[in-house]
Short mmCIF file of C-alpha atoms in Angstrom, two decimals:
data_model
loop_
_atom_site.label_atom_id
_atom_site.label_comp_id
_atom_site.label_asym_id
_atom_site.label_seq_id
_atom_site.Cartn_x
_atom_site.Cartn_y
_atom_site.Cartn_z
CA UNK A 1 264.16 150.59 266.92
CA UNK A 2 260.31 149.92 266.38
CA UNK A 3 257.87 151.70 267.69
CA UNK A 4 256.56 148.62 269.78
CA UNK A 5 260.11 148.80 271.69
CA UNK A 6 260.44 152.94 272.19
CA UNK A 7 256.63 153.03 274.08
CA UNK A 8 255.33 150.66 276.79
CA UNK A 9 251.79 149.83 277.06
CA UNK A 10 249.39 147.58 279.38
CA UNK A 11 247.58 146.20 276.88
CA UNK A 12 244.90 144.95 279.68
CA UNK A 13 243.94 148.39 280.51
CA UNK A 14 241.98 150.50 278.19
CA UNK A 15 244.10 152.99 275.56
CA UNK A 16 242.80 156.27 274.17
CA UNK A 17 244.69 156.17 270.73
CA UNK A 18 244.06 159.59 269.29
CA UNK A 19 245.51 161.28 266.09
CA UNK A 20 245.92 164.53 264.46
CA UNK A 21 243.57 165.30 261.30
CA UNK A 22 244.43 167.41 258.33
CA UNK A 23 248.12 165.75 257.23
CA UNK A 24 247.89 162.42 259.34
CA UNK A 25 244.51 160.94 258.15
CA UNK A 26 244.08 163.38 255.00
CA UNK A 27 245.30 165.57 252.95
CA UNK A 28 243.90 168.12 249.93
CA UNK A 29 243.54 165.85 246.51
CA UNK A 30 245.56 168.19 244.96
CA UNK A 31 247.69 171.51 245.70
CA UNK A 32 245.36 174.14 248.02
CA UNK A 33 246.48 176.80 245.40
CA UNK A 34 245.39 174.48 242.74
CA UNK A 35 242.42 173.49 243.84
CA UNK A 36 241.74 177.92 244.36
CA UNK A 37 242.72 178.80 240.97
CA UNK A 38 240.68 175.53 239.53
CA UNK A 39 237.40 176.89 241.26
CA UNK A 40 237.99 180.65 240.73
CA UNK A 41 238.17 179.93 236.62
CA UNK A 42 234.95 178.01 236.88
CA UNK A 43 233.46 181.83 237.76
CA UNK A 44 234.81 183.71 235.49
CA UNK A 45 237.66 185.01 238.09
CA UNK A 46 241.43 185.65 235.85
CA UNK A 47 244.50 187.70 235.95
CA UNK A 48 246.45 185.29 238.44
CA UNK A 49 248.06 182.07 237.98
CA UNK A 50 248.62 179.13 239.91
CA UNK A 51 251.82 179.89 241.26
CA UNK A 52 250.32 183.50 242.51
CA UNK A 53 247.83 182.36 244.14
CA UNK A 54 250.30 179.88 245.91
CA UNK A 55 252.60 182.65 247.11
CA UNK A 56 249.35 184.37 248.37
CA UNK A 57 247.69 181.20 250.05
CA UNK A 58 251.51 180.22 251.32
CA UNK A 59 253.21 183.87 252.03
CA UNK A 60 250.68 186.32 252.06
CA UNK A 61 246.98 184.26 253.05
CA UNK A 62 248.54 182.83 256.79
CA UNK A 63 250.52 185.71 257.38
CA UNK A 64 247.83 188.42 256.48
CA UNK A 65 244.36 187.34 255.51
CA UNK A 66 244.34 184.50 258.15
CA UNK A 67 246.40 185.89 260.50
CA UNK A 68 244.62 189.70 260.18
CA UNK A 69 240.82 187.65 260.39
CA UNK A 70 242.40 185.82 263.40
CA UNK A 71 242.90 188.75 265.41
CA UNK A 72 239.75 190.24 264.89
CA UNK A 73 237.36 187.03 265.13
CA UNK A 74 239.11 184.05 267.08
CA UNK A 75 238.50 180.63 267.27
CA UNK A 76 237.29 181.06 263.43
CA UNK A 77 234.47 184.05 265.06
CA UNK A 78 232.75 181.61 267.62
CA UNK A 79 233.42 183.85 270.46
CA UNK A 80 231.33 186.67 268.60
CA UNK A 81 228.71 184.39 267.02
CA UNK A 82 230.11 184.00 263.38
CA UNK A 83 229.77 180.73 261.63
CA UNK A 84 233.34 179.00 260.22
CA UNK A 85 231.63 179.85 257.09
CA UNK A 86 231.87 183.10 257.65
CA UNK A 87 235.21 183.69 258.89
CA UNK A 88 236.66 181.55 255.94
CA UNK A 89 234.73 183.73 253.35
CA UNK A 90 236.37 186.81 255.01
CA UNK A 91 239.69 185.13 253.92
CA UNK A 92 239.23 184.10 250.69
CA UNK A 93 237.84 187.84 250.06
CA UNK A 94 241.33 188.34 251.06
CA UNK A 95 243.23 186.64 249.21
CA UNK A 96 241.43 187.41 245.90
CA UNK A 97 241.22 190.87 246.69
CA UNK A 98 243.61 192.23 244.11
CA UNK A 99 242.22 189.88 241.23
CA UNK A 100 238.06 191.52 242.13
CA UNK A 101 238.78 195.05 242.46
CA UNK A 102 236.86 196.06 238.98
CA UNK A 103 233.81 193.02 239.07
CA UNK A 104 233.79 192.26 242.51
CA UNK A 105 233.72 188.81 243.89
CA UNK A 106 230.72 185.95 243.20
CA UNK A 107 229.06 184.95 245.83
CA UNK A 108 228.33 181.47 244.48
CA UNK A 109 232.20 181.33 244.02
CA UNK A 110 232.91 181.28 247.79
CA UNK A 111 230.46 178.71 248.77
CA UNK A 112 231.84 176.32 245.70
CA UNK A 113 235.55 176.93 247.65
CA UNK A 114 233.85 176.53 251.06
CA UNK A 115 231.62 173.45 249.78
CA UNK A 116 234.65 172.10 248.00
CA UNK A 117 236.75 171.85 251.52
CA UNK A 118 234.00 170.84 253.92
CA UNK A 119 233.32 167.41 252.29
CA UNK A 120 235.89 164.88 251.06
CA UNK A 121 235.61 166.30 247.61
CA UNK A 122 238.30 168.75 248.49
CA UNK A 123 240.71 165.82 250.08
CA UNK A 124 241.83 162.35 250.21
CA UNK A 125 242.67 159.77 252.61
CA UNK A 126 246.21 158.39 253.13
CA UNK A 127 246.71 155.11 251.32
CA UNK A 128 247.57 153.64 255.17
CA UNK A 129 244.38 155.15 256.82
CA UNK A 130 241.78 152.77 255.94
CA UNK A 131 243.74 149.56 256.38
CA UNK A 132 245.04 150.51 259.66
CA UNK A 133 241.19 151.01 260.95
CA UNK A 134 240.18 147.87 259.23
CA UNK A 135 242.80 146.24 261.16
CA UNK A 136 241.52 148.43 264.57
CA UNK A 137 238.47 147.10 263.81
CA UNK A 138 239.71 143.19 264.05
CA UNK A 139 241.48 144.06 266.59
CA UNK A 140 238.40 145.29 268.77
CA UNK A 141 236.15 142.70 267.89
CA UNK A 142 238.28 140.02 268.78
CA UNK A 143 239.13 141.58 272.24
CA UNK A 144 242.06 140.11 272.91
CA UNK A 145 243.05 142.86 274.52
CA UNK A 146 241.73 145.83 276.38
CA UNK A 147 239.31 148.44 275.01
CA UNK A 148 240.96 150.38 272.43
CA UNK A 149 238.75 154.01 272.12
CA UNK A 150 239.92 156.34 269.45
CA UNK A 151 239.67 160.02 269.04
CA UNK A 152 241.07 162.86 266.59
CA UNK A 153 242.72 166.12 268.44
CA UNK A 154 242.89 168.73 265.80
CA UNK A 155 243.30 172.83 265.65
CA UNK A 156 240.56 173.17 262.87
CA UNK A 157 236.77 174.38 263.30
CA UNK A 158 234.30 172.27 262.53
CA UNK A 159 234.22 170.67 259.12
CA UNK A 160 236.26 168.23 260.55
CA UNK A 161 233.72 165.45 262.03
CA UNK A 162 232.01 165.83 258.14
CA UNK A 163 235.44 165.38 256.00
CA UNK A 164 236.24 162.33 257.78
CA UNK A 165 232.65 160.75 257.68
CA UNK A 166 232.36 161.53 253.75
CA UNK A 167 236.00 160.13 253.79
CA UNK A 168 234.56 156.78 254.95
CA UNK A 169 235.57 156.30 257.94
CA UNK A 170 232.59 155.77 260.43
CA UNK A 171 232.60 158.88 263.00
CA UNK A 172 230.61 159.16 266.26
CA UNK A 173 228.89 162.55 267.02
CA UNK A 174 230.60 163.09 270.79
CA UNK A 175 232.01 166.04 270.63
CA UNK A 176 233.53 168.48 273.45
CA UNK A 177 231.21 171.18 275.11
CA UNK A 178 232.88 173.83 276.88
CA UNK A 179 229.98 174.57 279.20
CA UNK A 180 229.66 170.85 280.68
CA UNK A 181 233.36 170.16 280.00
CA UNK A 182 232.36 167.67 277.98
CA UNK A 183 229.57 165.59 275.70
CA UNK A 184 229.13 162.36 276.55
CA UNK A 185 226.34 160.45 274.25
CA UNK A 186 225.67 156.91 273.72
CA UNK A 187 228.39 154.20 274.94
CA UNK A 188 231.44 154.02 272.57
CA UNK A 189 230.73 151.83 269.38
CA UNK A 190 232.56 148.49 268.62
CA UNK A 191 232.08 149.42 265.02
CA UNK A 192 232.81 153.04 265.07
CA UNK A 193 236.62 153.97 263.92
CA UNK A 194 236.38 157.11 265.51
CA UNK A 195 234.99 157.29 268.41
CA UNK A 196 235.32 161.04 269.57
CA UNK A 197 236.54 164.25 268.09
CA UNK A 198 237.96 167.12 269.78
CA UNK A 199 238.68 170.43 267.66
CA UNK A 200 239.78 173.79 268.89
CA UNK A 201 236.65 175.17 267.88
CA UNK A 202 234.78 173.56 270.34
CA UNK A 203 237.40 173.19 273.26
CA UNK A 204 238.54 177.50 273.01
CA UNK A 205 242.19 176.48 272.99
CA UNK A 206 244.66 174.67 270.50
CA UNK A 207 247.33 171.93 270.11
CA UNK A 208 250.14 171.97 272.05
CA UNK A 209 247.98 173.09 275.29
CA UNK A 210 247.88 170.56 277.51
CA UNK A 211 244.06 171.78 278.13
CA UNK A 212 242.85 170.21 274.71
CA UNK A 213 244.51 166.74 275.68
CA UNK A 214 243.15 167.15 278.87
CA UNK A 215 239.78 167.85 277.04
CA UNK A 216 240.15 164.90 274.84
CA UNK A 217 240.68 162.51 278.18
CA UNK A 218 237.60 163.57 279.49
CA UNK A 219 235.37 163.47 276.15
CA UNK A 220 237.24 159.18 275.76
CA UNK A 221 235.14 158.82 278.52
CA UNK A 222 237.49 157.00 280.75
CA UNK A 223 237.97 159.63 283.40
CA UNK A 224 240.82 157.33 285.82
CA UNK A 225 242.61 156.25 282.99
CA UNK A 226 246.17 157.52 283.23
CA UNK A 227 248.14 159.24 280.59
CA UNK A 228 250.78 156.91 280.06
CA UNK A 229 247.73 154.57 278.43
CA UNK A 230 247.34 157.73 276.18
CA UNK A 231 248.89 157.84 272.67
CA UNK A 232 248.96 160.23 270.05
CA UNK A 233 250.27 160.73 266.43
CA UNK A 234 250.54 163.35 264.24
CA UNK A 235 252.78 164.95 261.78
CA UNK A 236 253.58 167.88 263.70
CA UNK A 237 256.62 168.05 266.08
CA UNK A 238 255.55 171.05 268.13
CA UNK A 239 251.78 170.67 267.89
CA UNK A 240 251.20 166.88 268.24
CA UNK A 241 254.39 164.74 269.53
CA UNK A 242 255.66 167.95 271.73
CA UNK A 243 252.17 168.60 273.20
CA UNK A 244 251.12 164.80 273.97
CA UNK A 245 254.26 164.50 275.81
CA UNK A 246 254.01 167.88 277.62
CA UNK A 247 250.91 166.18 278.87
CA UNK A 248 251.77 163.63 280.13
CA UNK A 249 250.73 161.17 277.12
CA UNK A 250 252.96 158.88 274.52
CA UNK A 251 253.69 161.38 271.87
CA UNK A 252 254.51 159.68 267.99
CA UNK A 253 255.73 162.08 265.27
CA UNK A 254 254.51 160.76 261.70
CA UNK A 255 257.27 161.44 258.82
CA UNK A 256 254.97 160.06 256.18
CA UNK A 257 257.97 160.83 253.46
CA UNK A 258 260.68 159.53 256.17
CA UNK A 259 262.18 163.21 256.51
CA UNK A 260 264.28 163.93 259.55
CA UNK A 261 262.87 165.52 262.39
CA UNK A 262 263.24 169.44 261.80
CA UNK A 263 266.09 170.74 264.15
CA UNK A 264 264.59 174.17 264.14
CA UNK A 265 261.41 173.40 265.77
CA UNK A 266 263.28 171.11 268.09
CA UNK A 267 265.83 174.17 269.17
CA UNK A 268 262.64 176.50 269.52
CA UNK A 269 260.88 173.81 271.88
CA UNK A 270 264.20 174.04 273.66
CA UNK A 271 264.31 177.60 273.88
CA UNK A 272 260.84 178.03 274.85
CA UNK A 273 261.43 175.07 277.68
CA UNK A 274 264.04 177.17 279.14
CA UNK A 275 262.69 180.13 279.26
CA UNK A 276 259.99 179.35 281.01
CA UNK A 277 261.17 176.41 282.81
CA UNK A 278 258.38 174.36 281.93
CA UNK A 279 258.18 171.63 279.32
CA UNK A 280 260.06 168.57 278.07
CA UNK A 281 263.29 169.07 276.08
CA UNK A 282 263.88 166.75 273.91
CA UNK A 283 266.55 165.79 271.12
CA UNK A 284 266.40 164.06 267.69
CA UNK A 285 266.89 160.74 269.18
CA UNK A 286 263.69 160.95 271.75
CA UNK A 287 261.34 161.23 269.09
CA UNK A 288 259.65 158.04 268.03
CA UNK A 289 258.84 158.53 264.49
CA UNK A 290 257.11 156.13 262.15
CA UNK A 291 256.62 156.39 258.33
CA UNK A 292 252.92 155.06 258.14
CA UNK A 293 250.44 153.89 260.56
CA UNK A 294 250.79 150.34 260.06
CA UNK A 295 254.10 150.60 262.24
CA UNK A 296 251.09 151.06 265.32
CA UNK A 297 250.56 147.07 264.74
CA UNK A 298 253.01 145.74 266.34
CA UNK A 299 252.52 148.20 269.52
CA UNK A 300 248.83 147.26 269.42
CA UNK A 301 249.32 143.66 268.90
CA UNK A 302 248.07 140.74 271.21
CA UNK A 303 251.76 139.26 270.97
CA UNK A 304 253.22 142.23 272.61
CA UNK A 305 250.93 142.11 275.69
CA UNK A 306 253.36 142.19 279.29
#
């Protein structure tokens, strides 16, 4: 069933359309542990290979370095005044560690990694990304239907508004404040394909809490719009289709590579739900899932207006 047939929209009332960031619009241009070992020979850094540094990034780097520099500095240190720069340094200190132990670790080498991932030089757009916002774009300027605003909702800190610009796609600076509860600027831009972006860095809490949807509402700037006119897509289950629909919004689960939805996470959203008697439970079936954003047409388009 398409997607245009599993949600239903009034397409003459404004939608906030908002989508997840690191594996829905982009993704590294090559391997993460690749990409590591690549920059770490450029300095003169050996005694590892690719697939070691893998296991570290993949097995030891989330489950240690992160994980240890999480619970020391949150929210990437901006409750105790580090930069993202900062914290991320910490963890590629980390993950090097047993490869520096006799000549120590460049400096220069950890702003070439950190350089390297906060511009599109580290990553690439999908091939669907761009012609999907060209066709947004149309879409909006012909106005055959209500406003369309767009937004990203992502658990990163805050490269993210610069990856996406040096991507090319054209990014407003609105952005969520915690102390005003939000950051309203100029009026939404025709021309703009992104029109706000709200990161857990800024908002103090991550995807599935319903607080950052609720954050991203507010920063659309279309405070009594209701949630069934919100949609939004990502490619995770938990994070992005499980926490839209917890609240209150159209979730859409993106399976770029048309894999199943994981029964796994779906039996530990069900476990969760009844423990604590909160939350949807869903099953496989519930899920809309599309392969590629050009499935959001047809669900967008003029024709399927009630």
């Amino acid at each position: 069933m398409s997607i245009a047939k599993r949600l239903v929209l009034d397409l003459h009332k404004p939608i906030v359309l908002t989508f997840d960031a690191f594996g829905t619009l982009f993704t590294p241009q090559k391997p993460i542990e690749r990409l590591y070992a690549e920059t770490a020979g450029k300095h003169g850094l050996s005694g590892f290979t690719e697939e070691e540094i893998g296991t570290r990034f993949r097995e030891g780097l989330l489950p240690v370095a992160y994980r240890v520099e999480n619970k020391k500095h949150r929210n990437y240190g901006r409750k105790d005044g580090m930069e993202p720069s900062d914290w991320w340094a910490n963890v590629i200190k980390s993950t090097f560690s047993p490869y520096t132990a006799c000549n120590g670790m460049p400096k220069v080498f950890i702003a070439d990694l950190w350089d390297l991932f906060r511009t599109g030089r580290g990553y690439r757009l999908y091939p669907d990304v761009l012609p999907f916002f060209n066709y947004l774009s149309r879409l909006r300027q012909q106005k055959e239907i209500a406003r369309i605003t767009t937004g990203v909702i992502t658990n990163s800190d805050d490269r993210v508004p610069n990856i996406i610009s040096s991507l090319g796609l054209y990014t407003r600076s609105k952005r969520y404040d915690r102390r005003r509860h939000h950051f309203a600027n100029e009026d939404i831009d025709v021309d703009s394909d992104i029109d706000f972006i709200t990161m857990s860095y800024d908002t103090g809490t991550q995807k599935p809490s319903r607080r950052i949807f609720k954050a991203a509402a507010r920063l659309s700037g279309l405070g009594t719009l209701k949630e069934t006119q919100c949609i939004h897509v990502g490619d995770g289950l938990v994070a992005d289709y499980y926490g839209a629909v917890d609240a209150g919004w159209h979730g859409i689960l993106l399976k770029r590579g048309g894999e199943e939805v994981p029964m796994d996470d779906l039996r530990l959203m069900t476990q969760e739900a009844m423990i604590t008697g909160k939350g949807y439970i869903p099953t496989s079936t519930d899920v809309p899932c599309i392969r590629d954003l050009s499935e959001l047409r047809e669900l967008l388009s003029p024709s399927n207006m009630i």
